[in-house]
PDB file of C-alpha atoms in Angstrom:
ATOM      1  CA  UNK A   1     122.580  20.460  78.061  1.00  0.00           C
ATOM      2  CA  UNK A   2     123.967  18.497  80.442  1.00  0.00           C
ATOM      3  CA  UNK A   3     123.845  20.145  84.212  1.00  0.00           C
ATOM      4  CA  UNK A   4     124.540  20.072  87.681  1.00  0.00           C
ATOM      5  CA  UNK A   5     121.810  20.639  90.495  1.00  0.00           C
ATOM      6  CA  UNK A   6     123.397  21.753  93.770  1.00  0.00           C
ATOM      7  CA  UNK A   7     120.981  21.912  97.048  1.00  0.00           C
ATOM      8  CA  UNK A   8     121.498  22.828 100.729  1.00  0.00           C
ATOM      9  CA  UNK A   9     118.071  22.543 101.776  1.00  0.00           C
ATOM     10  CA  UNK A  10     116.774  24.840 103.654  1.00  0.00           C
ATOM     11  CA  UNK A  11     119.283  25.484 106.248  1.00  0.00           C
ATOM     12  CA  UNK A  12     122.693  27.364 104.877  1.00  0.00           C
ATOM     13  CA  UNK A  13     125.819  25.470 103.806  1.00  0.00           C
ATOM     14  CA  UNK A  14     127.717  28.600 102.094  1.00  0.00           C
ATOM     15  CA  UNK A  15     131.390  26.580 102.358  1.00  0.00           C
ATOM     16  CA  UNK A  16     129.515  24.235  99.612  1.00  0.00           C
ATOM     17  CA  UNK A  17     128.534  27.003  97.543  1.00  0.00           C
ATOM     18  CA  UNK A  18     131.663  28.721  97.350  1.00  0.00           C
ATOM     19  CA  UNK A  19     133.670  25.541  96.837  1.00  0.00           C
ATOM     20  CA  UNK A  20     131.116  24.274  93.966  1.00  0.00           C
ATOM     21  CA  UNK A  21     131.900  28.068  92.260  1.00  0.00           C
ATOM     22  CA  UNK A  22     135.573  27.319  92.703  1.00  0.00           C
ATOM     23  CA  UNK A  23     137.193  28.254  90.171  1.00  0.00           C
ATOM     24  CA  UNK A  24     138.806  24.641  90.619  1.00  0.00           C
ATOM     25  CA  UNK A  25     135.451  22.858  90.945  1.00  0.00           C
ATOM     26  CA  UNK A  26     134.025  25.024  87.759  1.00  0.00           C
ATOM     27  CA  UNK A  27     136.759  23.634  85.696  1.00  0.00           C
ATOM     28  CA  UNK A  28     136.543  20.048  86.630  1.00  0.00           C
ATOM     29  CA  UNK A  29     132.716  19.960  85.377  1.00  0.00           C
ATOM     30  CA  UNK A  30     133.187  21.583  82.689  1.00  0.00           C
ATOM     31  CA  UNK A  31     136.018  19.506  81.441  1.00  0.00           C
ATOM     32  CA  UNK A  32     133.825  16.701  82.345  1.00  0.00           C
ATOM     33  CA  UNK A  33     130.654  18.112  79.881  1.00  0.00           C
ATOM     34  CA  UNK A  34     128.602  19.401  81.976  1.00  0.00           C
ATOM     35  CA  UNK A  35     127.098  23.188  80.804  1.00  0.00           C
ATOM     36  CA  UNK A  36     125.014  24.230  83.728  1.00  0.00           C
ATOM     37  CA  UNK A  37     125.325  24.786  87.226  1.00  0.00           C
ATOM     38  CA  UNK A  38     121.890  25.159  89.203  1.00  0.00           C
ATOM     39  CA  UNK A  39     122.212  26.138  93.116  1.00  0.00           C
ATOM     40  CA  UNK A  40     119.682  25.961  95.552  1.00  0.00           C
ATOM     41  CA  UNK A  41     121.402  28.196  98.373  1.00  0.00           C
ATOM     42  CA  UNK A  42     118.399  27.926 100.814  1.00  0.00           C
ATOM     43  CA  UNK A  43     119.209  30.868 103.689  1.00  0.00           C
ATOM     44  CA  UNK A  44     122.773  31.202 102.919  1.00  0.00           C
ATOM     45  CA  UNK A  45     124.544  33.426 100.388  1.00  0.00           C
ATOM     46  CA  UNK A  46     123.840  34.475  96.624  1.00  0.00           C
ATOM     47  CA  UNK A  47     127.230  33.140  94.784  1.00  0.00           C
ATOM     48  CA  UNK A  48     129.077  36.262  93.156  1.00  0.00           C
ATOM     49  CA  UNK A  49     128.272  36.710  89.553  1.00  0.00           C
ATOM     50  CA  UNK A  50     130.899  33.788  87.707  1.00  0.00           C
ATOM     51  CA  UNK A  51     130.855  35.490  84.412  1.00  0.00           C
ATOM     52  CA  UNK A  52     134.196  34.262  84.156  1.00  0.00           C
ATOM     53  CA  UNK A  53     133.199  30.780  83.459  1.00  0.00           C
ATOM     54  CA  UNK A  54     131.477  28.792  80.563  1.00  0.00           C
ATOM     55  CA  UNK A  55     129.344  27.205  82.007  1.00  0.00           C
ATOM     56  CA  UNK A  56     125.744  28.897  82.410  1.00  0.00           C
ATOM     57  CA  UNK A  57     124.700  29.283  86.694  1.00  0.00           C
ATOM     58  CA  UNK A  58     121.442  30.154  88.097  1.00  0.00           C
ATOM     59  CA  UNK A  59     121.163  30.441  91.585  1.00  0.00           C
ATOM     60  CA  UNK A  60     117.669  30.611  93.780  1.00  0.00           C
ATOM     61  CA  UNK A  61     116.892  30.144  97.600  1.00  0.00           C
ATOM     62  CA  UNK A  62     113.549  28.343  97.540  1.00  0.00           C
ATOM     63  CA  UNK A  63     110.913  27.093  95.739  1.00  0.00           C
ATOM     64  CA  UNK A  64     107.560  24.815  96.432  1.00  0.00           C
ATOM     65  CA  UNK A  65     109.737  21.915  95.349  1.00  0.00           C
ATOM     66  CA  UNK A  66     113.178  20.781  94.013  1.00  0.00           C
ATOM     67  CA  UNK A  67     111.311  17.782  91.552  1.00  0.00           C
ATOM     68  CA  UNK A  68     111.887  19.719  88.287  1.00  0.00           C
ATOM     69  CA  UNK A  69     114.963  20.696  88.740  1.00  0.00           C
ATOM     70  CA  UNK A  70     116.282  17.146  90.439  1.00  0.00           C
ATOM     71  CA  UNK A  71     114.737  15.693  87.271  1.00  0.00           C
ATOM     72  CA  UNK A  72     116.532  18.091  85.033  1.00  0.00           C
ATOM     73  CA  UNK A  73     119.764  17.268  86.486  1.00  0.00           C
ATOM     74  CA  UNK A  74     122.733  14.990  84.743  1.00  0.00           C
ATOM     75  CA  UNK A  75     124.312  15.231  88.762  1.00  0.00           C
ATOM     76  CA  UNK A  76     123.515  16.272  91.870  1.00  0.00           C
ATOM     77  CA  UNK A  77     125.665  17.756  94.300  1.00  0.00           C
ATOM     78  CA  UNK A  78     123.978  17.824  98.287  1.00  0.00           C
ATOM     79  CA  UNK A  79     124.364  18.466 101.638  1.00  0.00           C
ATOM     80  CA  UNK A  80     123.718  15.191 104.095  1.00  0.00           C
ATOM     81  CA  UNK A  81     120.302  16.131 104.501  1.00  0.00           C
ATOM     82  CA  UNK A  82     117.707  12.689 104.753  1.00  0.00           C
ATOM     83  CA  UNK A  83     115.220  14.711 102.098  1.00  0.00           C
ATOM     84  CA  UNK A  84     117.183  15.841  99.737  1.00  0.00           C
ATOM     85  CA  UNK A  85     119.840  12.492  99.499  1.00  0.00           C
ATOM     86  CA  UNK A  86     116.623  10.015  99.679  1.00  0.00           C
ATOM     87  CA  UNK A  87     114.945  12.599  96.826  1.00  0.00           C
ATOM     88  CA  UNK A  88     117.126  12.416  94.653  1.00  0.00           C
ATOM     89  CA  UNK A  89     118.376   8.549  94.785  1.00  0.00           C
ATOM     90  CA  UNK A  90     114.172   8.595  94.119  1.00  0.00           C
ATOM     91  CA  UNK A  91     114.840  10.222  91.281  1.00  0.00           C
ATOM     92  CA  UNK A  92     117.774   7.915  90.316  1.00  0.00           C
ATOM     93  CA  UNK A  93     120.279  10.491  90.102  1.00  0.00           C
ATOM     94  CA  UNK A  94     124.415  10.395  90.449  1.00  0.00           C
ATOM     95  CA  UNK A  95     124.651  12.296  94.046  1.00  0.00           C
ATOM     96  CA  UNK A  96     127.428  13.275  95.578  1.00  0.00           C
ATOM     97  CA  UNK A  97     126.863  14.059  99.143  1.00  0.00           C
ATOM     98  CA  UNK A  98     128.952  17.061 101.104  1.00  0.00           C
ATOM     99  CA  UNK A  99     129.399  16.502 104.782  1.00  0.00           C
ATOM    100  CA  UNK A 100     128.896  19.834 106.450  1.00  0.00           C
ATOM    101  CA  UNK A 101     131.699  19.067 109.392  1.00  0.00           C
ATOM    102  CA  UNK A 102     130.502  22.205 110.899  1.00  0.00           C
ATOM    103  CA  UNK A 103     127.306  21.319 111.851  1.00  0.00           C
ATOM    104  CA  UNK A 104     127.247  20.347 115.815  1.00  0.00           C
ATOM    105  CA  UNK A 105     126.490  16.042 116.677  1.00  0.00           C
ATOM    106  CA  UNK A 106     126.064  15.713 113.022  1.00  0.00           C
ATOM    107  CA  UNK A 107     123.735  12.943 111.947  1.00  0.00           C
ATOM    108  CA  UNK A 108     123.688  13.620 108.643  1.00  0.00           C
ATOM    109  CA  UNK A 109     127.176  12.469 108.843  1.00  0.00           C
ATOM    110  CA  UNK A 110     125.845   8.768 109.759  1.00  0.00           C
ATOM    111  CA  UNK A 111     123.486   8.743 106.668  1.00  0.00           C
ATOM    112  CA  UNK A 112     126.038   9.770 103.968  1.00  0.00           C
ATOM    113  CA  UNK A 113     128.562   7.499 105.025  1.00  0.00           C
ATOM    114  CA  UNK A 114     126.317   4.581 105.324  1.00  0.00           C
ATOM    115  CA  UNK A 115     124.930   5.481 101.695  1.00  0.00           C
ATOM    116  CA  UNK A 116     128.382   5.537 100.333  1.00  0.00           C
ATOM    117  CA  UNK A 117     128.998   2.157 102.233  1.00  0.00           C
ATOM    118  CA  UNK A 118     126.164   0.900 100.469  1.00  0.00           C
ATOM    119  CA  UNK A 119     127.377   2.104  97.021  1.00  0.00           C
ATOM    120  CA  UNK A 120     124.620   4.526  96.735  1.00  0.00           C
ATOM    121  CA  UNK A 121     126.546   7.794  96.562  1.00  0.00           C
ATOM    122  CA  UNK A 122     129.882   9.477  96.720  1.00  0.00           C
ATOM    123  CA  UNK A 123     130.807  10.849 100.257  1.00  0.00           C
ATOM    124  CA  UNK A 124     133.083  13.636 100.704  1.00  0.00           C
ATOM    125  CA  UNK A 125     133.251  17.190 102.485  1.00  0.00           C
ATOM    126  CA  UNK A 126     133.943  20.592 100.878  1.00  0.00           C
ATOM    127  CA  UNK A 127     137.816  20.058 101.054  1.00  0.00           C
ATOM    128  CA  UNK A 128     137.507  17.194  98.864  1.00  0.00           C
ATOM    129  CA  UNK A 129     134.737  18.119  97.170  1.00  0.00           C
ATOM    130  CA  UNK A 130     137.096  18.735  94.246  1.00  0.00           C
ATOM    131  CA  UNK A 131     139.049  15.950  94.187  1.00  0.00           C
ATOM    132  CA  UNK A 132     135.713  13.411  94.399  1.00  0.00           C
ATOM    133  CA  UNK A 133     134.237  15.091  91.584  1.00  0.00           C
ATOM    134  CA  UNK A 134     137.850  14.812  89.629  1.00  0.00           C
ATOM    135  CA  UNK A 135     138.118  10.719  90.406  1.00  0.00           C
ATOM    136  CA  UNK A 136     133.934   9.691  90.555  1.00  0.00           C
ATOM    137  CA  UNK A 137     132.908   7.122  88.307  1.00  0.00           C
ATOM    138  CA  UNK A 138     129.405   7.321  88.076  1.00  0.00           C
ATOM    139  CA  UNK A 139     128.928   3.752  86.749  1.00  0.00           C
ATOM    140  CA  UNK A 140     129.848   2.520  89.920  1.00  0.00           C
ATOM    141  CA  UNK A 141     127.263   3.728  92.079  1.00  0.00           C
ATOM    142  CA  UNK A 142     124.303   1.292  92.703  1.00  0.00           C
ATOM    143  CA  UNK A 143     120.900   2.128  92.253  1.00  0.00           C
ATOM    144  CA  UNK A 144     118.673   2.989  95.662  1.00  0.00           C
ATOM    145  CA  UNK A 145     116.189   0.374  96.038  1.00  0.00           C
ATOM    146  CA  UNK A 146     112.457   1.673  95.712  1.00  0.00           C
ATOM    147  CA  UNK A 147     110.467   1.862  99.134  1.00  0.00           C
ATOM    148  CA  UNK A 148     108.104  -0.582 100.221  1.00  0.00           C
ATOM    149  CA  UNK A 149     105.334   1.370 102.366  1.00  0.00           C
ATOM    150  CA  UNK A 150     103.178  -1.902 102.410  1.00  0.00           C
ATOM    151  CA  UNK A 151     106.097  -3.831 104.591  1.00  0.00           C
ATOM    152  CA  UNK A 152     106.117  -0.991 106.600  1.00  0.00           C
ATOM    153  CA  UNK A 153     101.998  -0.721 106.981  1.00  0.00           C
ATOM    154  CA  UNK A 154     102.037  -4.279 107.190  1.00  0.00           C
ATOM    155  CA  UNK A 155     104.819  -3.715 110.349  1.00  0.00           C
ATOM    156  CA  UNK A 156     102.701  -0.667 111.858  1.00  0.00           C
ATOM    157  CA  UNK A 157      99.822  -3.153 112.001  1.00  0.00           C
ATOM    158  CA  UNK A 158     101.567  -6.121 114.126  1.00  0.00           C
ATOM    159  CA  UNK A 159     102.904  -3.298 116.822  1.00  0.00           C
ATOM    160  CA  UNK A 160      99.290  -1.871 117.687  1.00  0.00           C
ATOM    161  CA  UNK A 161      97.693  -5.319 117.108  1.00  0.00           C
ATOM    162  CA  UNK A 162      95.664  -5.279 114.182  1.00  0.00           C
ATOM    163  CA  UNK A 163      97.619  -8.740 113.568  1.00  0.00           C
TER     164      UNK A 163
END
């Protein structure tokens, strides 16, 4: 079954919920195969029931972690949030990143739009939310490299002189 996994973190980001269960949005993933629609709503609202629509939605706030469900998932739909974007490129899933343009000196802004520079992910904000998941190619995007901790440790070591 192939199935979308929408996440907010932990925060709120209700505007992406309710454009996601769009009537609008609904009908573009299902016409593009996909059967399931999984929300992570963190603190924000419960979506109203969509019994309307064919596609089966399950909605929770929280749990220990998102891993199961990010490796479940066909696409993943996310706020700009560092964890959750560098999750699931970990995961080497199709993201689409919302920009929540409400949120005061947003740097999560700077992330997603150098990730969609990069070719990473698909940038867009809940007004074109829609649109992006009408037009996205998903062959196009380029996988996230892996992290290297050791360049990184080996870095670490030269600044406090253990090199």
């Amino acid at each position: 079954m192939k199935s979308v996994f929408v996440t907010v973190g932990t925060t709120s980001f209700d505007d992406l919920i309710a454009t996601i269960c769009s009537p609008a949005a609904l009908q573009v993933l299902q016409s593009r195969g996909y059967e399931k629609l999984v929300l992570q709503v963190g603190r924000g609202a419960l979506p109203p029931s969509l019994s309307g629509t064919a596609l089966a939605v399950e909605a929770f706030r929280y749990k220990e972690s998102l891993a199961e469900d990010l490796g479940r998932a066909d696409l993943v739909v996310s706020h700009a949030g560092a964890g959750s974007c560098l999750e699931a490129l970990g995961k080497e899933k199709p993201l689409v990143v919302v920009i929540n343009e409400k949120l005061m000196n947003n740097h999560q802004l700077e992330l997603a739009k150098q990730l969609h520079r990069d070719g990473h992910v698909f940038c867009c904000n809940c007004s074109t939310l829609v649109e992006t998941l009408q037009s996205m190619d998903l062959s196009t995007l380029k996988p996230f490299p892996p992290g290297q901790p050791e360049k990184f440790a080996l870095f670490l070591d030269k600044v406090v002189g253990f090199q």
